[in-house]
Amino acid sequence: MGCGQSTDGFSNYGSSPHNSQFMTTNNSSLTMYGNNNNNGSMKNGGEGDEDLNAKEVAVDRSTLEAYIQLEREIAEEEASNPLQPLELKAEQLARITQEIKEMEVNLENLERETSSYGEQTKDSVETRKFFIENGIQEDPLSPDQEKYLDSANKQEIAAQELETHRKQRDQLAEEVAELEERASTLQAKYKTHDELLSRLFGGEYGSVKENQLEAELDELEAHRGRIMEANFKWRQAQMMLEYACKQLAVAVQKWQDLPTIPTIDLEIRYSVAAETRNNLVAASQNINGAQRYLDNVNFPYCAPGEVDTLNKQATEYVFTDMQSHERHEHAHSCYSTTHKRANALLQWFDTVINTTIMKDLQEINEKVKEKTLELRRERVRLIQEKGTKTQGTCVSKDT
């Protein structure tokens, strides 16, 4: 498959409409001070509810400076955009928590299946001990031994996947907590900003131009939100794919080294085979994770079917495949091919991100910056004008 076949998949970078609404709502809170649902009243210093139309703040140089400083602080907070990653990572945390519950049930079932193969499993179901205790070398495995070996291997894989998921869950929980704190700070600044403008203008727009500029900025922010969401998802997927490529490279090298280890060194041979398997499992998890981030994008390489083949036809039988030259070579071909295709997929990711998404993001950032400055200048003008009318003094121009 060529890259061109996935054009439809990333024409909108794989973003989802419901997430763009999240960004529109929060970015709009920066400017939609005319739409407060507080019926024109708010708490003020413990004095009780006040009629905003009846009492407005005094407009002087300090008011203007406070407004400009608040705008700058909000712009700095928005530069790292904690709101959107918070929603995405919170969704991911909920999903991985559910997956852990399902994996725990699956592991229990595999443990029961493995223990059903005989008394030898009561002391230990570790494949390494089975190898050592039974002295398996070049002799072919019996049918029961092979079934037990495959079952024990599946159990070990399931246990490894569960442990990896638990670590990912813990890391995500920390990231979500940090993002929640940053988002709370930004939302507090949004609220202060809204209250200041509402008190300045009594909950009304200062001018028709301000109303128009605000609507135009909201539209640009919504569009930027979709591009930023796409950029976040693609970069998270890219990071996971980079890990997968490194893990596949280690697996291929370890598998190549295996025939050079004497068959009498059973523990070393098992250790190398286990390390190969562990890297293959981790790589497949990362590739699947990248696909989850971009669930409506068709990957030109390493599609779900290919990863499933790697797991079912190769990874689960790694200890059986190490017993004969023919099976070893077949497995090596499978691992090596997947590694090459994963590298090709990573290059495709780089192309999409650098030539498409970043170009669009740079363009929309410039438009948002220009429109934000336009709106700020109009509001500064209105504040200056209001100060001149109410106090008969001229406030210095500050853009």
Short mmCIF file of C-alpha atoms in Angstrom, two decimals:
data_model
loop_
_atom_site.label_atom_id
_atom_site.label_comp_id
_atom_site.label_asym_id
_atom_site.label_seq_id
_atom_site.Cartn_x
_atom_site.Cartn_y
_atom_site.Cartn_z
CA MET A 1 0.00 0.00 0.00
CA GLY A 2 1.23 3.46 -0.78
CA CYS A 3 0.87 6.60 1.28
CA GLY A 4 -1.57 8.03 -1.20
CA GLN A 5 -4.15 5.43 -0.29
CA SER A 6 -4.56 6.99 3.14
CA THR A 7 -5.16 10.56 1.97
CA ASP A 8 -8.81 10.48 2.96
CA GLY A 9 -7.80 9.22 6.36
CA PHE A 10 -5.83 12.34 7.24
CA SER A 11 -7.53 15.06 5.20
CA ASN A 12 -8.77 16.37 8.57
CA TYR A 13 -5.80 14.81 10.45
CA GLY A 14 -8.06 12.27 12.10
CA SER A 15 -9.66 14.77 14.49
CA SER A 16 -13.09 14.11 15.95
CA PRO A 17 -15.85 16.76 15.88
CA HIS A 18 -16.92 16.40 19.50
CA ASN A 19 -13.44 17.36 20.70
CA SER A 20 -13.46 20.56 18.67
CA GLN A 21 -16.56 21.63 20.59
CA PHE A 22 -14.60 21.31 23.79
CA MET A 23 -11.96 23.72 22.53
CA THR A 24 -14.52 26.17 21.18
CA THR A 25 -16.28 26.35 24.52
CA ASN A 26 -13.14 27.06 26.50
CA ASN A 27 -11.57 29.47 24.06
CA SER A 28 -14.85 31.33 23.77
CA SER A 29 -14.81 31.94 27.48
CA LEU A 30 -11.92 34.29 26.82
CA THR A 31 -14.10 36.72 24.88
CA MET A 32 -17.81 35.92 25.36
CA TYR A 33 -18.32 38.19 28.32
CA GLY A 34 -21.62 39.36 26.85
CA ASN A 35 -23.16 35.91 27.30
CA ASN A 36 -22.90 35.37 31.04
CA ASN A 37 -25.89 33.51 32.46
CA ASN A 38 -25.73 35.33 35.79
CA ASN A 39 -28.64 37.68 35.04
CA GLY A 40 -26.34 40.66 35.42
CA SER A 41 -25.16 40.00 38.96
CA MET A 42 -22.06 38.61 40.65
CA LYS A 43 -20.39 38.33 44.04
CA ASN A 44 -18.07 41.22 44.87
CA GLY A 45 -15.83 41.22 47.91
CA GLY A 46 -18.47 39.71 50.19
CA GLU A 47 -20.86 42.65 49.66
CA GLY A 48 -23.58 40.51 48.05
CA ASP A 49 -25.06 40.57 44.55
CA GLU A 50 -24.73 43.78 42.58
CA ASP A 51 -26.49 45.01 39.49
CA LEU A 52 -23.76 45.23 36.86
CA ASN A 53 -25.71 47.71 34.77
CA ALA A 54 -26.18 49.95 37.80
CA LYS A 55 -22.61 49.81 39.10
CA GLU A 56 -19.54 49.53 36.89
CA VAL A 57 -15.85 49.67 37.81
CA ALA A 58 -13.96 52.90 37.59
CA VAL A 59 -11.94 53.18 34.39
CA ASP A 60 -8.44 54.54 34.78
CA ARG A 61 -4.88 53.67 33.84
CA SER A 62 -4.71 50.83 36.38
CA THR A 63 -7.87 49.25 34.93
CA LEU A 64 -6.42 49.35 31.45
CA GLU A 65 -3.11 47.92 32.64
CA ALA A 66 -4.91 45.18 34.57
CA TYR A 67 -6.83 44.19 31.44
CA ILE A 68 -3.71 44.10 29.25
CA GLN A 69 -1.74 42.12 31.87
CA LEU A 70 -4.55 39.59 32.18
CA GLU A 71 -4.67 39.17 28.38
CA ARG A 72 -0.94 38.46 28.36
CA GLU A 73 -1.17 35.96 31.20
CA ILE A 74 -3.97 34.10 29.43
CA ALA A 75 -1.98 34.04 26.19
CA GLU A 76 0.99 32.52 28.05
CA GLU A 77 -1.19 29.84 29.64
CA GLU A 78 -2.89 29.05 26.33
CA ALA A 79 0.48 28.62 24.60
CA SER A 80 0.84 25.21 26.28
CA ASN A 81 -2.88 24.49 25.83
CA PRO A 82 -3.64 22.32 28.90
CA LEU A 83 -7.39 22.04 28.22
CA GLN A 84 -7.33 19.88 25.12
CA PRO A 85 -4.65 17.38 26.25
CA LEU A 86 -6.56 17.09 29.53
CA GLU A 87 -9.71 15.90 27.76
CA LEU A 88 -7.82 13.49 25.51
CA LYS A 89 -5.69 12.03 28.29
CA ALA A 90 -8.69 11.72 30.61
CA GLU A 91 -10.46 9.70 27.91
CA GLN A 92 -7.35 7.59 27.45
CA LEU A 93 -7.10 6.99 31.21
CA ALA A 94 -10.72 5.82 31.35
CA ARG A 95 -10.14 3.48 28.40
CA ILE A 96 -6.95 1.93 29.74
CA THR A 97 -8.55 1.45 33.18
CA GLN A 98 -11.33 -0.57 31.53
CA GLU A 99 -8.79 -2.55 29.50
CA ILE A 100 -6.92 -3.45 32.69
CA LYS A 101 -10.09 -4.92 34.19
CA GLU A 102 -10.60 -7.06 31.07
CA MET A 103 -6.94 -8.12 31.02
CA GLU A 104 -7.09 -9.19 34.66
CA VAL A 105 -9.99 -11.51 33.85
CA ASN A 106 -8.13 -12.87 30.82
CA LEU A 107 -5.00 -13.56 32.87
CA GLU A 108 -7.02 -15.47 35.46
CA ASN A 109 -8.48 -17.65 32.69
CA LEU A 110 -5.01 -18.32 31.25
CA GLU A 111 -3.65 -19.25 34.66
CA ARG A 112 -6.40 -21.83 35.09
CA GLU A 113 -5.72 -23.21 31.60
CA THR A 114 -1.98 -23.52 32.25
CA SER A 115 -2.47 -25.19 35.62
CA SER A 116 -4.71 -27.81 33.99
CA TYR A 117 -1.77 -29.44 32.20
CA GLY A 118 -0.56 -31.41 35.20
CA GLU A 119 0.99 -31.50 38.65
CA GLN A 120 4.25 -30.07 37.31
CA THR A 121 2.64 -26.64 37.06
CA LYS A 122 1.68 -26.42 40.72
CA ASP A 123 5.17 -25.45 41.82
CA SER A 124 5.77 -23.03 38.94
CA VAL A 125 4.36 -22.15 35.54
CA GLU A 126 7.43 -20.23 34.44
CA THR A 127 8.59 -21.43 31.03
CA ARG A 128 12.25 -21.00 31.96
CA LYS A 129 11.98 -23.43 34.87
CA PHE A 130 10.10 -25.87 32.67
CA PHE A 131 12.98 -25.81 30.19
CA ILE A 132 15.65 -26.29 32.83
CA GLU A 133 13.85 -28.91 34.93
CA ASN A 134 12.97 -31.07 31.91
CA GLY A 135 16.36 -30.74 30.20
CA ILE A 136 14.88 -29.82 26.84
CA GLN A 137 17.64 -29.43 24.25
CA GLU A 138 17.52 -30.65 20.66
CA ASP A 139 14.91 -33.35 21.24
CA PRO A 140 11.53 -32.40 19.82
CA LEU A 141 8.80 -31.49 22.29
CA SER A 142 6.01 -33.91 22.93
CA PRO A 143 2.47 -32.72 22.04
CA ASP A 144 1.64 -32.17 25.73
CA GLN A 145 4.89 -30.33 26.33
CA GLU A 146 4.30 -28.07 23.32
CA LYS A 147 0.74 -27.28 24.41
CA TYR A 148 1.89 -26.54 27.92
CA LEU A 149 4.74 -24.40 26.62
CA ASP A 150 2.39 -22.37 24.41
CA SER A 151 -0.13 -21.96 27.21
CA ALA A 152 2.52 -20.86 29.72
CA ASN A 153 3.92 -18.45 27.13
CA LYS A 154 0.50 -16.89 26.55
CA GLN A 155 0.16 -16.49 30.29
CA GLU A 156 3.52 -14.74 30.55
CA ILE A 157 2.62 -12.44 27.66
CA ALA A 158 -0.72 -11.58 29.27
CA ALA A 159 1.02 -10.85 32.59
CA GLN A 160 3.55 -8.60 30.84
CA GLU A 161 0.84 -6.73 28.95
CA LEU A 162 -1.12 -6.23 32.16
CA GLU A 163 1.94 -4.87 33.96
CA THR A 164 2.67 -2.49 31.07
CA HIS A 165 -0.92 -1.25 31.10
CA ARG A 166 -0.78 -0.65 34.84
CA LYS A 167 2.38 1.45 34.45
CA GLN A 168 0.76 3.42 31.62
CA ARG A 169 -2.33 3.97 33.78
CA ASP A 170 -0.24 5.31 36.66
CA GLN A 171 1.70 7.62 34.37
CA LEU A 172 -1.49 8.88 32.75
CA ALA A 173 -3.04 9.52 36.16
CA GLU A 174 -0.07 11.74 37.06
CA GLU A 175 -0.29 13.61 33.75
CA VAL A 176 -4.04 14.14 34.14
CA ALA A 177 -3.56 15.50 37.67
CA GLU A 178 -0.93 17.97 36.45
CA LEU A 179 -3.08 19.06 33.50
CA GLU A 180 -6.10 19.51 35.80
CA GLU A 181 -4.11 21.92 37.94
CA ARG A 182 -2.95 23.93 34.92
CA ALA A 183 -6.44 23.92 33.41
CA SER A 184 -7.88 25.16 36.71
CA THR A 185 -5.44 28.08 36.67
CA LEU A 186 -6.40 28.96 33.11
CA GLN A 187 -10.12 28.70 33.82
CA ALA A 188 -9.70 31.01 36.81
CA LYS A 189 -8.07 33.59 34.54
CA TYR A 190 -10.89 33.18 32.03
CA LYS A 191 -13.38 33.89 34.80
CA THR A 192 -11.50 36.98 35.99
CA HIS A 193 -11.27 38.21 32.41
CA ASP A 194 -15.00 37.72 31.83
CA GLU A 195 -15.92 39.44 35.08
CA LEU A 196 -13.68 42.43 34.36
CA LEU A 197 -15.15 43.01 30.92
CA SER A 198 -18.69 42.46 32.19
CA ARG A 199 -18.19 45.07 34.90
CA LEU A 200 -16.60 47.47 32.44
CA PHE A 201 -19.42 47.33 29.91
CA GLY A 202 -22.39 46.11 31.92
CA GLY A 203 -22.61 42.77 30.12
CA GLU A 204 -22.96 44.39 26.69
CA TYR A 205 -20.64 44.63 23.70
CA GLY A 206 -18.65 47.85 23.55
CA SER A 207 -19.15 48.25 19.80
CA VAL A 208 -20.39 46.48 16.68
CA LYS A 209 -16.77 46.06 15.59
CA GLU A 210 -15.89 44.33 18.84
CA ASN A 211 -18.80 41.92 18.40
CA GLN A 212 -17.68 41.11 14.85
CA LEU A 213 -14.01 40.66 15.81
CA GLU A 214 -14.99 38.38 18.67
CA ALA A 215 -17.08 36.17 16.38
CA GLU A 216 -14.23 35.97 13.85
CA LEU A 217 -11.73 35.08 16.58
CA ASP A 218 -14.03 32.37 17.95
CA GLU A 219 -14.21 30.80 14.50
CA LEU A 220 -10.43 30.90 14.09
CA GLU A 221 -9.92 29.46 17.57
CA ALA A 222 -12.29 26.59 16.82
CA HIS A 223 -10.35 25.80 13.65
CA ARG A 224 -7.04 26.03 15.49
CA GLY A 225 -8.42 23.74 18.18
CA ARG A 226 -9.07 21.02 15.60
CA ILE A 227 -5.56 21.36 14.16
CA MET A 228 -3.97 21.36 17.62
CA GLU A 229 -5.93 18.25 18.54
CA ALA A 230 -4.70 16.56 15.39
CA ASN A 231 -1.13 17.63 16.11
CA PHE A 232 -1.36 16.24 19.64
CA LYS A 233 -2.76 12.89 18.50
CA TRP A 234 -0.28 12.45 15.64
CA ARG A 235 2.68 13.31 17.86
CA GLN A 236 1.55 10.92 20.59
CA ALA A 237 1.16 8.19 17.96
CA GLN A 238 4.56 9.10 16.49
CA MET A 239 6.22 8.76 19.90
CA MET A 240 4.69 5.31 20.43
CA LEU A 241 5.80 4.23 16.97
CA GLU A 242 9.36 5.37 17.67
CA TYR A 243 9.39 3.12 20.73
CA ALA A 244 8.01 0.25 18.66
CA CYS A 245 10.76 0.60 16.04
CA LYS A 246 13.47 0.48 18.71
CA GLN A 247 11.87 -2.55 20.35
CA LEU A 248 11.57 -4.38 17.05
CA ALA A 249 15.23 -3.66 16.29
CA VAL A 250 16.24 -5.23 19.63
CA ALA A 251 13.99 -8.25 19.01
CA VAL A 252 15.44 -8.90 15.55
CA GLN A 253 19.02 -8.65 16.84
CA LYS A 254 18.35 -10.95 19.81
CA TRP A 255 16.70 -13.51 17.54
CA GLN A 256 19.67 -13.41 15.17
CA ASP A 257 22.02 -14.05 18.09
CA LEU A 258 20.08 -17.06 19.36
CA PRO A 259 21.60 -19.75 17.03
CA THR A 260 25.10 -18.78 18.16
CA ILE A 261 24.33 -19.82 21.75
CA PRO A 262 25.17 -23.49 22.48
CA THR A 263 22.12 -25.66 23.08
CA ILE A 264 23.58 -26.78 26.39
CA ASP A 265 23.28 -23.22 27.74
CA LEU A 266 19.56 -23.62 28.32
CA GLU A 267 19.09 -20.72 30.69
CA ILE A 268 20.91 -18.27 28.40
CA ARG A 269 18.96 -19.46 25.36
CA TYR A 270 15.69 -19.06 27.20
CA SER A 271 16.69 -15.61 28.43
CA VAL A 272 17.46 -14.43 24.89
CA ALA A 273 14.22 -15.90 23.52
CA ALA A 274 12.24 -14.31 26.36
CA GLU A 275 13.86 -10.94 25.71
CA THR A 276 12.95 -11.28 22.04
CA ARG A 277 9.36 -12.05 22.93
CA ASN A 278 9.10 -9.22 25.45
CA ASN A 279 10.29 -6.66 22.92
CA LEU A 280 7.89 -7.99 20.29
CA VAL A 281 4.99 -7.76 22.73
CA ALA A 282 5.93 -4.21 23.73
CA ALA A 283 6.32 -3.19 20.08
CA SER A 284 2.92 -4.56 19.11
CA GLN A 285 1.35 -2.76 22.06
CA ASN A 286 2.90 0.53 20.96
CA ILE A 287 1.79 0.09 17.35
CA ASN A 288 -1.74 -0.67 18.53
CA GLY A 289 -1.56 2.36 20.80
CA ALA A 290 -0.60 4.57 17.87
CA GLN A 291 -3.57 3.23 15.92
CA ARG A 292 -5.92 4.00 18.82
CA TYR A 293 -4.81 7.63 18.81
CA LEU A 294 -5.63 7.79 15.08
CA ASP A 295 -8.54 5.38 14.92
CA ASN A 296 -9.99 6.87 11.72
CA VAL A 297 -6.68 6.87 9.82
CA ASN A 298 -5.71 3.92 7.63
CA PHE A 299 -2.03 3.10 8.18
CA PRO A 300 -0.21 2.25 4.92
CA TYR A 301 2.04 -0.14 6.89
CA CYS A 302 1.61 -2.22 10.06
CA ALA A 303 -2.16 -2.38 9.79
CA PRO A 304 -4.01 -4.20 12.60
CA GLY A 305 -3.98 -7.46 10.64
CA GLU A 306 -0.18 -7.40 10.35
CA VAL A 307 0.27 -6.77 14.07
CA ASP A 308 -2.20 -9.55 14.85
CA THR A 309 -0.12 -11.90 12.69
CA LEU A 310 3.03 -10.91 14.56
CA ASN A 311 1.36 -11.79 17.86
CA LYS A 312 -0.50 -14.97 16.94
CA GLN A 313 1.84 -16.61 14.42
CA ALA A 314 5.18 -15.51 15.79
CA THR A 315 5.26 -14.09 19.30
CA GLU A 316 3.11 -16.76 20.98
CA TYR A 317 5.33 -19.54 19.56
CA VAL A 318 8.73 -17.96 20.15
CA PHE A 319 9.92 -20.81 22.41
CA THR A 320 8.74 -23.44 19.95
CA ASP A 321 10.30 -21.61 17.01
CA MET A 322 13.71 -21.61 18.70
CA GLN A 323 13.81 -25.45 18.58
CA SER A 324 14.42 -25.85 14.83
CA HIS A 325 16.38 -24.00 12.17
CA GLU A 326 13.46 -23.87 9.76
CA ARG A 327 11.03 -22.36 12.26
CA HIS A 328 13.70 -19.98 13.52
CA GLU A 329 14.27 -18.65 10.00
CA HIS A 330 10.55 -18.26 9.35
CA ALA A 331 10.10 -16.32 12.57
CA HIS A 332 13.13 -14.15 11.76
CA SER A 333 11.62 -13.24 8.40
CA CYS A 334 8.37 -12.23 10.11
CA TYR A 335 10.11 -10.10 12.76
CA SER A 336 12.44 -8.43 10.25
CA THR A 337 9.64 -7.59 7.82
CA THR A 338 7.56 -6.02 10.56
CA HIS A 339 10.56 -3.95 11.66
CA LYS A 340 11.12 -2.60 8.14
CA ARG A 341 7.45 -1.75 7.70
CA ALA A 342 7.34 -0.02 11.09
CA ASN A 343 10.26 2.18 10.01
CA ALA A 344 8.44 2.99 6.78
CA LEU A 345 5.35 3.91 8.77
CA LEU A 346 7.42 6.20 11.01
CA GLN A 347 8.75 8.02 7.93
CA TRP A 348 5.17 8.44 6.70
CA PHE A 349 4.24 9.95 10.06
CA ASP A 350 7.11 12.42 9.80
CA THR A 351 5.91 13.50 6.37
CA VAL A 352 2.31 14.05 7.45
CA ILE A 353 3.29 15.99 10.58
CA ASN A 354 6.03 18.16 9.09
CA THR A 355 4.60 18.94 5.65
CA THR A 356 0.89 19.12 6.41
CA ILE A 357 -0.07 19.57 10.05
CA MET A 358 2.75 21.94 11.07
CA LYS A 359 2.20 24.07 7.97
CA ASP A 360 -1.49 24.43 8.75
CA LEU A 361 -0.79 25.07 12.43
CA GLN A 362 1.68 27.84 11.65
CA GLU A 363 -0.79 29.51 9.31
CA ILE A 364 -3.71 29.39 11.76
CA ASN A 365 -1.52 30.62 14.63
CA GLU A 366 -0.63 33.72 12.62
CA LYS A 367 -4.29 34.37 11.87
CA VAL A 368 -5.31 33.93 15.50
CA LYS A 369 -2.49 36.22 16.64
CA GLU A 370 -3.51 38.96 14.22
CA LYS A 371 -7.20 38.71 15.12
CA THR A 372 -6.42 38.65 18.85
CA LEU A 373 -4.39 41.84 18.53
CA GLU A 374 -7.20 43.45 16.53
CA LEU A 375 -9.72 42.62 19.22
CA ARG A 376 -7.38 43.75 21.99
CA ARG A 377 -6.78 47.10 20.29
CA GLU A 378 -10.51 47.63 19.89
CA ARG A 379 -11.14 46.85 23.53
CA VAL A 380 -8.29 49.09 24.68
CA ARG A 381 -9.80 51.87 22.56
CA LEU A 382 -13.21 51.28 24.15
CA ILE A 383 -11.73 51.27 27.66
CA GLN A 384 -9.83 54.48 26.91
CA GLU A 385 -12.95 56.05 25.49
CA LYS A 386 -14.98 55.01 28.53
CA GLY A 387 -12.32 56.41 30.84
CA THR A 388 -12.36 59.75 28.99
CA LYS A 389 -16.16 59.99 29.24
CA THR A 390 -16.48 58.98 32.88
CA GLN A 391 -13.48 60.79 34.30
CA GLY A 392 -12.72 63.46 31.76
CA THR A 393 -9.14 62.29 31.58
CA CYS A 394 -7.10 60.73 28.81
CA VAL A 395 -5.64 57.28 29.33
CA SER A 396 -2.34 56.63 27.59
CA LYS A 397 -2.53 54.49 24.46
CA ASP A 398 -1.31 50.93 24.99
CA THR A 399 -1.75 48.16 22.43
#
